[in-house]
Coordinates of C-alpha atoms in Angstrom, one line a residue:
M664 CA 11.3 1.0 -0.5
N665 CA 7.9 2.3 -1.5
T666 CA 8.2 6.1 -2.0
Y667 CA 4.5 6.5 -1.0
T668 CA 4.7 4.8 2.4
N669 CA 5.1 8.0 4.5
K670 CA 2.8 10.3 2.5
K671 CA -0.3 11.2 4.4
I672 CA -3.6 12.3 2.9
L673 CA -6.2 14.6 4.6
G674 CA -9.7 13.9 3.4
I675 CA -12.6 16.3 3.4
I676 CA -16.3 15.7 2.5
A677 CA -18.0 18.8 1.2
E678 CA -20.4 20.4 -1.2
Y679 CA -18.5 23.6 -1.8
N680 CA -21.8 25.2 -2.9
P681 CA -20.0 27.5 -3.4
F682 CA -16.4 27.4 -2.0
H683 CA -15.8 30.3 0.5
N684 CA -13.3 31.7 3.0
G685 CA -14.5 29.3 5.7
H686 CA -13.7 26.3 3.6
E687 CA -10.2 27.7 2.9
Y688 CA -9.7 28.3 6.6
Q689 CA -10.7 24.7 7.4
I690 CA -8.2 23.3 4.9
K691 CA -5.3 25.4 6.3
K692 CA -6.2 24.8 9.9
A693 CA -6.6 21.0 9.4
L694 CA -3.3 20.7 7.7
Q695 CA -1.6 22.6 10.6
L696 CA -3.2 20.1 13.0
C697 CA -2.5 16.8 11.2
G698 CA 0.6 17.6 9.1
A699 CA -0.7 15.8 6.0
D700 CA 1.1 16.0 2.7
Y701 CA -2.0 16.2 0.5
V702 CA -5.7 17.2 0.6
V703 CA -8.4 15.1 -1.2
A704 CA -11.9 16.4 -1.3
V705 CA -15.0 14.3 -2.2
I706 CA -17.7 16.6 -3.2
S707 CA -21.4 16.4 -4.0
G708 CA -22.2 16.1 -7.7
H709 CA -24.8 18.1 -9.6
F710 CA -27.5 17.9 -6.8
V711 CA -26.9 18.5 -3.1
Q712 CA -28.1 17.2 0.2
R713 CA -30.5 20.0 0.7
G714 CA -32.5 18.4 -2.1
E715 CA -31.9 20.9 -4.9
P716 CA -29.5 21.5 -7.8
A717 CA -26.0 22.8 -6.9
I718 CA -25.5 26.5 -7.6
F719 CA -22.7 25.5 -10.1
D720 CA -21.9 22.3 -11.8
T721 CA -19.5 19.8 -10.3
S722 CA -16.4 20.8 -12.4
T723 CA -16.8 24.5 -11.6
R724 CA -17.0 23.8 -7.9
A725 CA -14.0 21.4 -8.1
E726 CA -12.0 24.1 -9.9
M727 CA -12.7 26.5 -7.0
A728 CA -11.4 23.9 -4.5
L729 CA -8.3 23.1 -6.6
N730 CA -7.4 26.7 -6.7
C731 CA -7.7 27.0 -2.9
G732 CA -5.7 24.2 -1.2
V733 CA -7.3 20.9 -2.4
D734 CA -5.0 18.6 -4.4
A735 CA -7.5 16.2 -5.9
V736 CA -11.3 16.1 -6.1
F737 CA -13.6 13.1 -6.5
D738 CA -17.4 13.2 -6.7
I739 CA -20.2 11.9 -4.6
P740 CA -22.9 10.7 -7.1
A741 CA -26.5 11.9 -6.9
P742 CA -28.1 9.0 -5.0
F743 CA -25.8 9.8 -2.0
S744 CA -25.2 13.5 -2.5
T745 CA -29.0 14.0 -2.2
S746 CA -29.4 11.5 0.6
S747 CA -30.0 11.7 4.4
A748 CA -27.1 12.9 6.6
E749 CA -26.5 9.3 7.6
D750 CA -26.2 8.0 4.0
F751 CA -24.3 11.1 2.7
A752 CA -21.7 10.7 5.5
M753 CA -21.5 6.9 5.1
Y754 CA -20.7 7.2 1.4
G755 CA -18.2 10.0 1.9
V756 CA -16.4 8.3 4.7
A757 CA -16.3 5.0 2.8
L758 CA -14.9 6.7 -0.3
L759 CA -12.2 8.5 1.7
E760 CA -11.3 5.2 3.3
A761 CA -11.2 3.4 -0.1
L762 CA -8.9 6.1 -1.5
G763 CA -6.5 5.6 1.3
A764 CA -6.9 8.8 3.2
D765 CA -5.4 8.9 6.7
F766 CA -7.3 11.8 8.2
I767 CA -10.8 13.3 7.9
S768 CA -11.5 16.9 8.7
F769 CA -14.9 18.4 9.4
G770 CA -16.4 21.3 11.2
C771 CA -18.4 21.6 14.4
E772 CA -20.2 24.4 16.1
D773 CA -18.6 23.0 19.3
A774 CA -15.0 21.9 19.3
G775 CA -14.0 21.8 22.9
E776 CA -11.8 19.2 24.5
N777 CA -14.7 16.8 25.1
I778 CA -16.3 17.0 21.6
L779 CA -14.7 13.8 20.2
N780 CA -15.6 11.8 23.3
D781 CA -19.1 13.2 23.3
L782 CA -19.6 12.4 19.6
H783 CA -18.5 8.9 20.2
L784 CA -20.9 8.6 23.2
I785 CA -23.8 9.6 21.1
S786 CA -22.7 7.4 18.2
Y787 CA -22.5 4.3 20.4
I788 CA -26.0 5.0 21.7
L789 CA -27.5 5.4 18.2
L790 CA -25.7 2.3 17.0
G791 CA -26.9 0.2 20.0
K792 CA -23.4 -0.4 21.3
N793 CA -23.6 0.9 24.9
K794 CA -25.6 0.5 28.1
C795 CA -28.3 3.0 27.0
R796 CA -29.4 1.1 23.9
Q797 CA -32.5 -0.5 25.3
M798 CA -33.7 2.7 27.0
F799 CA -32.9 4.6 23.8
S800 CA -34.9 2.2 21.6
A801 CA -38.0 2.4 23.9
A802 CA -37.8 6.2 24.1
L803 CA -37.4 6.6 20.4
K804 CA -40.4 4.4 19.7
A805 CA -42.5 6.5 22.1
E806 CA -41.5 9.8 20.6
L807 CA -42.2 8.7 17.1
A808 CA -45.6 7.4 18.1
S809 CA -46.4 10.9 19.4
G810 CA -46.2 12.2 15.8
K811 CA -42.8 14.0 16.1
S812 CA -40.3 14.0 13.2
Y813 CA -37.5 11.5 13.3
P814 CA -34.7 14.0 14.1
A815 CA -36.7 15.5 17.0
S816 CA -37.6 12.1 18.3
R817 CA -34.0 10.9 18.1
N818 CA -32.6 13.8 20.0
T819 CA -35.2 13.5 22.8
A820 CA -34.6 9.8 23.1
V821 CA -30.8 10.2 23.4
L822 CA -31.2 12.7 26.2
K823 CA -33.8 10.6 28.0
S824 CA -31.7 7.5 27.8
L825 CA -28.6 9.3 29.2
T826 CA -30.7 10.7 32.1
D827 CA -32.2 7.3 32.9
S828 CA -28.7 5.7 32.7
G829 CA -27.4 8.1 35.4
Y830 CA -25.1 10.4 33.4
D831 CA -24.2 13.6 35.1
V832 CA -25.9 16.9 34.4
D833 CA -22.9 18.5 32.7
T834 CA -22.6 15.6 30.2
I835 CA -26.3 15.7 29.4
K836 CA -26.1 19.5 28.8
R837 CA -23.2 19.1 26.4
I838 CA -24.9 16.4 24.5
S839 CA -28.1 18.5 24.3
D840 CA -26.1 21.4 22.9
I841 CA -24.4 19.2 20.3
L842 CA -27.7 17.7 19.1
N843 CA -29.2 21.1 18.5
K844 CA -26.7 22.4 15.9
P845 CA -26.6 21.2 12.3
N846 CA -22.8 21.0 11.7
N847 CA -22.6 18.9 14.9
I848 CA -25.2 16.5 13.5
L849 CA -23.2 15.9 10.3
A850 CA -20.1 15.5 12.4
L851 CA -21.9 12.9 14.4
E852 CA -22.8 11.0 11.3
Y853 CA -19.1 11.0 10.2
I854 CA -18.1 9.5 13.6
K855 CA -20.9 6.9 13.3
S856 CA -19.7 5.9 9.8
I857 CA -16.1 5.6 11.0
I858 CA -17.3 3.2 13.7
R859 CA -19.5 1.2 11.4
L860 CA -16.9 0.8 8.8
K861 CA -14.1 0.3 11.3
A862 CA -12.3 2.9 9.2
G863 CA -8.7 4.0 10.0
L864 CA -9.5 7.7 9.4
K865 CA -8.4 10.0 12.2
P866 CA -10.8 12.9 12.9
V867 CA -9.5 16.4 12.7
I868 CA -12.2 18.6 14.1
I869 CA -12.3 22.3 13.3
K870 CA -14.5 24.7 15.3
R871 CA -16.9 26.5 12.9
C872 CA -16.3 30.2 12.8
G873 CA -18.5 33.1 11.6
M874 CA -22.2 32.9 10.7
G875 CA -24.4 29.9 11.3
Y876 CA -24.9 27.1 8.8
K877 CA -28.4 28.5 7.8
S878 CA -27.6 32.1 8.2
T879 CA -28.4 34.3 5.2
E880 CA -26.6 37.4 6.4
L881 CA -23.4 38.9 5.1
I882 CA -21.5 40.6 7.9
P883 CA -18.2 42.3 7.1
G884 CA -15.2 40.8 8.9
H885 CA -16.9 37.4 9.5
F886 CA -17.0 34.2 7.5
A887 CA -20.2 33.9 5.5
S888 CA -22.2 30.7 5.1
A889 CA -22.7 29.2 1.7
S890 CA -26.4 29.9 2.2
S891 CA -25.8 33.6 2.5
I892 CA -23.6 33.7 -0.6
R893 CA -26.1 31.8 -2.7
K894 CA -28.8 34.2 -1.6
Q895 CA -26.7 37.2 -2.6
L896 CA -25.9 35.7 -6.0
F897 CA -29.5 35.0 -6.7
E898 CA -30.7 38.4 -5.6
D899 CA -28.0 40.5 -7.2
S900 CA -27.8 41.6 -10.7
Y901 CA -25.3 38.8 -11.3
H902 CA -23.4 40.4 -14.1
S903 CA -22.7 43.5 -12.0
G904 CA -19.6 41.8 -10.8
C905 CA -20.7 40.0 -7.6
T906 CA -19.2 42.9 -5.7
N907 CA -21.2 42.2 -2.5
I908 CA -19.5 38.8 -2.0
Y909 CA -16.0 39.8 -2.8
E910 CA -14.6 39.7 0.7
Y911 CA -16.3 36.4 1.6
V912 CA -14.6 34.2 -1.0
P913 CA -11.0 33.7 -2.0
E914 CA -9.9 35.9 -4.9
T915 CA -9.5 32.9 -7.3
V916 CA -13.0 31.8 -6.5
Y917 CA -14.3 35.3 -7.1
K918 CA -12.8 35.3 -10.6
I919 CA -14.5 31.9 -11.3
L920 CA -17.8 33.2 -10.0
K921 CA -17.7 36.1 -12.4
K922 CA -17.5 33.8 -15.4
H923 CA -20.4 31.5 -14.5
N924 CA -24.2 31.9 -14.0
P925 CA -25.7 30.4 -10.8
L926 CA -28.5 27.9 -11.1
N927 CA -31.5 29.0 -8.9
P928 CA -33.4 25.9 -7.5
D929 CA -36.7 27.6 -8.5
I930 CA -35.9 26.4 -12.1
I931 CA -37.0 22.9 -11.2
T932 CA -40.4 23.8 -9.7
G933 CA -42.4 23.5 -12.9
Y934 CA -40.5 20.4 -13.9
T935 CA -41.3 18.8 -10.5
Y936 CA -45.0 19.7 -10.7
R937 CA -45.3 18.1 -14.1
K938 CA -43.3 15.0 -13.2
I939 CA -45.4 14.3 -10.1
L940 CA -48.7 14.8 -12.0
E941 CA -47.5 12.5 -14.7
L942 CA -46.7 9.8 -12.2
K943 CA -50.1 10.3 -10.5
Y944 CA -51.9 9.9 -13.8
S945 CA -49.8 6.8 -14.6
H946 CA -50.6 5.3 -11.2
Y947 CA -54.3 6.0 -11.8
I948 CA -54.2 4.2 -15.1
Y949 CA -52.3 1.3 -13.5
Q950 CA -55.0 1.0 -10.8
Q951 CA -57.8 1.0 -13.3
T952 CA -56.4 -1.5 -15.8
K953 CA -54.4 -3.7 -13.3
T954 CA -51.9 -4.1 -16.1
P955 CA -49.2 -6.5 -14.8
K956 CA -46.3 -4.1 -14.9
E957 CA -44.4 -2.0 -12.4
S958 CA -46.6 0.2 -10.2
F959 CA -46.0 4.0 -10.4
S960 CA -46.4 4.6 -6.7
L961 CA -44.3 7.4 -5.3
S962 CA -43.4 5.2 -2.3
Q963 CA -41.0 3.3 -4.5
F964 CA -38.7 6.3 -4.4
T965 CA -36.1 6.8 -1.6
D966 CA -37.4 8.7 1.5
I967 CA -41.1 8.4 0.6
S968 CA -43.5 6.5 2.8
P969 CA -47.1 5.8 1.7
E970 CA -48.2 8.6 4.1
L971 CA -45.8 11.1 2.5
E972 CA -46.9 10.0 -0.9
K973 CA -50.5 11.0 -0.1
R974 CA -49.3 14.3 1.3
I975 CA -47.4 15.1 -1.8
Y976 CA -50.3 14.3 -4.1
S977 CA -52.7 16.3 -1.9
N978 CA -50.5 19.4 -1.5
I979 CA -48.3 19.7 -4.6
G980 CA -48.8 23.0 -6.3
F981 CA -47.4 24.9 -9.3
N982 CA -45.3 27.6 -7.7
T983 CA -42.6 30.0 -8.9
S984 CA -40.7 29.2 -5.7
Y985 CA -39.2 25.8 -4.9
E986 CA -39.2 26.8 -1.2
K987 CA -43.0 27.5 -1.4
M988 CA -43.6 24.1 -3.0
I989 CA -41.8 22.4 -0.2
S990 CA -43.5 24.4 2.5
E991 CA -47.0 23.5 1.2
I992 CA -46.1 19.8 1.7
K993 CA -44.2 20.2 5.0
S994 CA -45.8 19.1 8.2
K995 CA -44.9 18.4 11.9
Q996 CA -43.9 14.9 11.0
Y997 CA -42.2 15.6 7.7
T998 CA -39.4 18.1 7.8
H999 CA -38.3 20.5 5.0
S1000 CA -35.2 18.4 4.4
R1001 CA -37.0 15.2 4.2
I1002 CA -39.5 16.5 1.7
S1003 CA -36.9 18.3 -0.5
R1004 CA -34.8 15.1 -0.7
A1005 CA -37.9 13.0 -1.4
I1006 CA -38.9 15.3 -4.3
I1007 CA -35.4 15.3 -5.8
H1008 CA -35.3 11.5 -5.7
I1009 CA -38.5 11.5 -7.7
I1010 CA -36.9 13.9 -10.2
L1011 CA -33.7 11.8 -10.5
D1012 CA -35.5 8.4 -10.4
I1013 CA -33.6 7.2 -7.3
T1014 CA -35.6 4.3 -5.9
K1015 CA -35.4 2.3 -2.7
S1016 CA -34.3 -0.8 -4.7
D1017 CA -31.4 1.3 -6.1
M1018 CA -30.2 2.3 -2.7
A1019 CA -30.5 -1.2 -1.4
L1020 CA -28.2 -2.4 -4.3
F1021 CA -25.7 0.3 -3.7
K1022 CA -25.5 -0.4 0.0
N1023 CA -25.5 -4.2 -0.3
S1024 CA -22.5 -4.0 -2.7
G1025 CA -20.4 -2.2 -0.1
Y1026 CA -21.2 1.4 -1.1
I1027 CA -17.9 2.1 -3.0
N1028 CA -17.2 0.3 -6.3
Y1029 CA -15.3 3.1 -8.0
A1030 CA -14.0 6.6 -7.5
R1031 CA -14.6 9.2 -10.2
L1032 CA -11.8 11.7 -10.5
I1033 CA -13.1 15.3 -11.2
G1034 CA -9.7 17.0 -11.2
F1035 CA -6.3 17.5 -9.6
K1036 CA -3.6 20.1 -9.1
K1037 CA -0.8 19.9 -11.6
S1038 CA 1.8 20.8 -9.0
K1039 CA 0.7 17.9 -6.9
S1040 CA 0.1 15.4 -9.7
D1041 CA 2.1 12.7 -7.8
I1042 CA -1.0 12.3 -5.6
L1043 CA -2.6 10.2 -8.4
G1044 CA 0.1 7.7 -8.1
I1045 CA -0.2 7.7 -4.3
I1046 CA -4.0 7.1 -4.6
K1047 CA -3.6 4.4 -7.1
N1048 CA -1.1 2.7 -4.8
K1049 CA -3.5 3.0 -1.8
S1050 CA -6.9 2.8 -3.3
Q1051 CA -9.2 -0.2 -2.8
V1052 CA -11.3 0.6 -5.8
P1053 CA -10.7 1.5 -9.5
V1054 CA -10.3 5.2 -10.3
I1055 CA -12.4 6.4 -13.3
S1056 CA -10.7 9.4 -14.9
K1057 CA -12.5 9.2 -18.2
A1058 CA -16.3 8.8 -18.0
A1059 CA -16.6 7.1 -21.4
D1060 CA -14.5 4.2 -20.1
F1061 CA -16.5 3.6 -16.9
D1062 CA -18.2 0.4 -18.1
K1063 CA -14.9 -1.1 -19.3
V1064 CA -13.2 -0.2 -16.0
L1065 CA -16.0 -1.7 -13.9
F1066 CA -16.3 -4.8 -16.1
N1067 CA -12.5 -5.5 -15.9
N1068 CA -12.5 -5.2 -12.1
F1069 CA -15.7 -6.8 -11.0
N1070 CA -17.8 -8.6 -13.6
K1071 CA -16.3 -12.1 -13.4
S1072 CA -15.6 -12.3 -9.6
M1073 CA -18.1 -9.9 -8.1
P1074 CA -21.0 -9.3 -10.5
L1075 CA -23.1 -7.5 -7.8
R1076 CA -20.4 -4.9 -7.5
Y1077 CA -20.2 -4.5 -11.2
E1078 CA -24.0 -4.0 -11.5
A1079 CA -24.1 -1.6 -8.5
G1080 CA -21.2 0.5 -9.8
R1081 CA -22.6 0.6 -13.2
R1082 CA -26.1 1.7 -12.1
L1083 CA -24.7 4.3 -9.7
F1084 CA -22.5 5.8 -12.4
L1085 CA -25.5 6.0 -14.8
K1086 CA -27.6 7.7 -12.1
E1087 CA -25.0 10.5 -11.8
A1088 CA -24.8 10.7 -15.6
Y1089 CA -28.6 11.2 -15.8
A1090 CA -28.4 13.8 -13.0
S1091 CA -25.7 15.6 -14.9
Q1092 CA -27.7 15.7 -18.1
L1093 CA -30.8 16.9 -16.3
Y1094 CA -28.7 19.6 -14.6
N1095 CA -27.4 20.7 -17.9
S1096 CA -30.9 21.0 -19.3
F1097 CA -31.9 23.3 -16.5
C1098 CA -28.8 25.5 -17.1
Y1099 CA -29.8 25.8 -20.8
E1100 CA -33.4 26.6 -19.9
L1101 CA -32.4 29.3 -17.5
H1102 CA -29.3 30.8 -19.0
K1103 CA -29.0 29.2 -22.5
N1104 CA -25.7 27.8 -21.4
I1105 CA -24.6 24.6 -23.1
L1106 CA -22.6 22.5 -20.8
P1107 CA -20.7 19.3 -21.9
N1108 CA -22.3 16.1 -20.7
I1109 CA -20.4 13.8 -18.3
F1110 CA -19.0 11.7 -21.1
E1111 CA -17.6 14.7 -23.0
R1112 CA -15.9 16.3 -20.0
N1113 CA -12.2 15.7 -19.3
F1114 CA -10.9 15.8 -15.7
L1115 CA -9.5 19.2 -14.6
K1116 CA -5.8 19.9 -14.3
V1117 CA -5.4 23.2 -12.4

């Protein structure tokens, strides 16, 4: 009899930027609800969905998680960790499914008895799988034509299609509340991804407690958001001991924080400015000479339309603040999130053709292990037994692992996996250079690091 048959895995998709008490609460609560034997977290790599560098490198954030209830950590590489909520969720869900997870836990601002049904209702509308699909499509087209951003247009179109389809007032009010809260939106994308992939993951929804997702306040006795903790770390004299955040993070995390310097996103402002001006000049030369080589248009990068390209070139400025740089490009049509992701894709050289390759190959062609808990080391055998993709534990062996698994029978998956891994390797090296520039810290590159055993 297979000793792994009855072992259940709870999966979590996260950034842990940084890990805090709310994350620890989620893990404990989710385990109570589903009774899983192990917790696997798939976390963003060196750059995060907000479109900026993570406050600490991937290994440091994984170490925090492994000290606070997670048994194994795998990474979400840069092209997806910096992507839209839809692509970020799709990759995370697909990775957990490939690793053999049984449950997926995520937080919602709303977690009443109807939340799962309501998330499914919205998902089916967005995926064109219910009676509202034609009305939704027409309403979305009209809203976008009015100049609104896609998120605002989508929300309005969902509500209009429900109203026109005769749904009751209470249902429409609940859906409206869901669509106006950021954690609910990401939860929605997880449900959409489960439906699209026909994944066997069972959702374990935890009501978000404490301060809001974007809150920058620290209020004693409440869970703090990652945003508020980052703000405090950036504003404090860091080596004073981080005393202001002591009660908002687990004690083991606090000890880790004291040993590391945070990376402020403002460090990439000057680099971004120079990079975009360089591309603009290269594009100008291309237009003048008509040299038969690849165009340097910004619109080749993910999340950048020709209109946004013009806006970036017209409004990019050399600022000491990354936020100010984004705000100067921002408009009614282009949200802060859209612009920050677009800029990070320029910096990391993530193109539309790259993303098409990754998606067409099925998203997941490997799983890179960042670390595991020694007391739960048997989880690696369980994952190996369940996993649908090869696990890469030593980065230097990535090409050999992918070649042996895919090159002969599935060359597209070999090429996609190889390119995706190298994109994260480049992101890691660039991140390390920013750490050195800001703090004179020399971090090992991705090929020098060993996986963590905590």
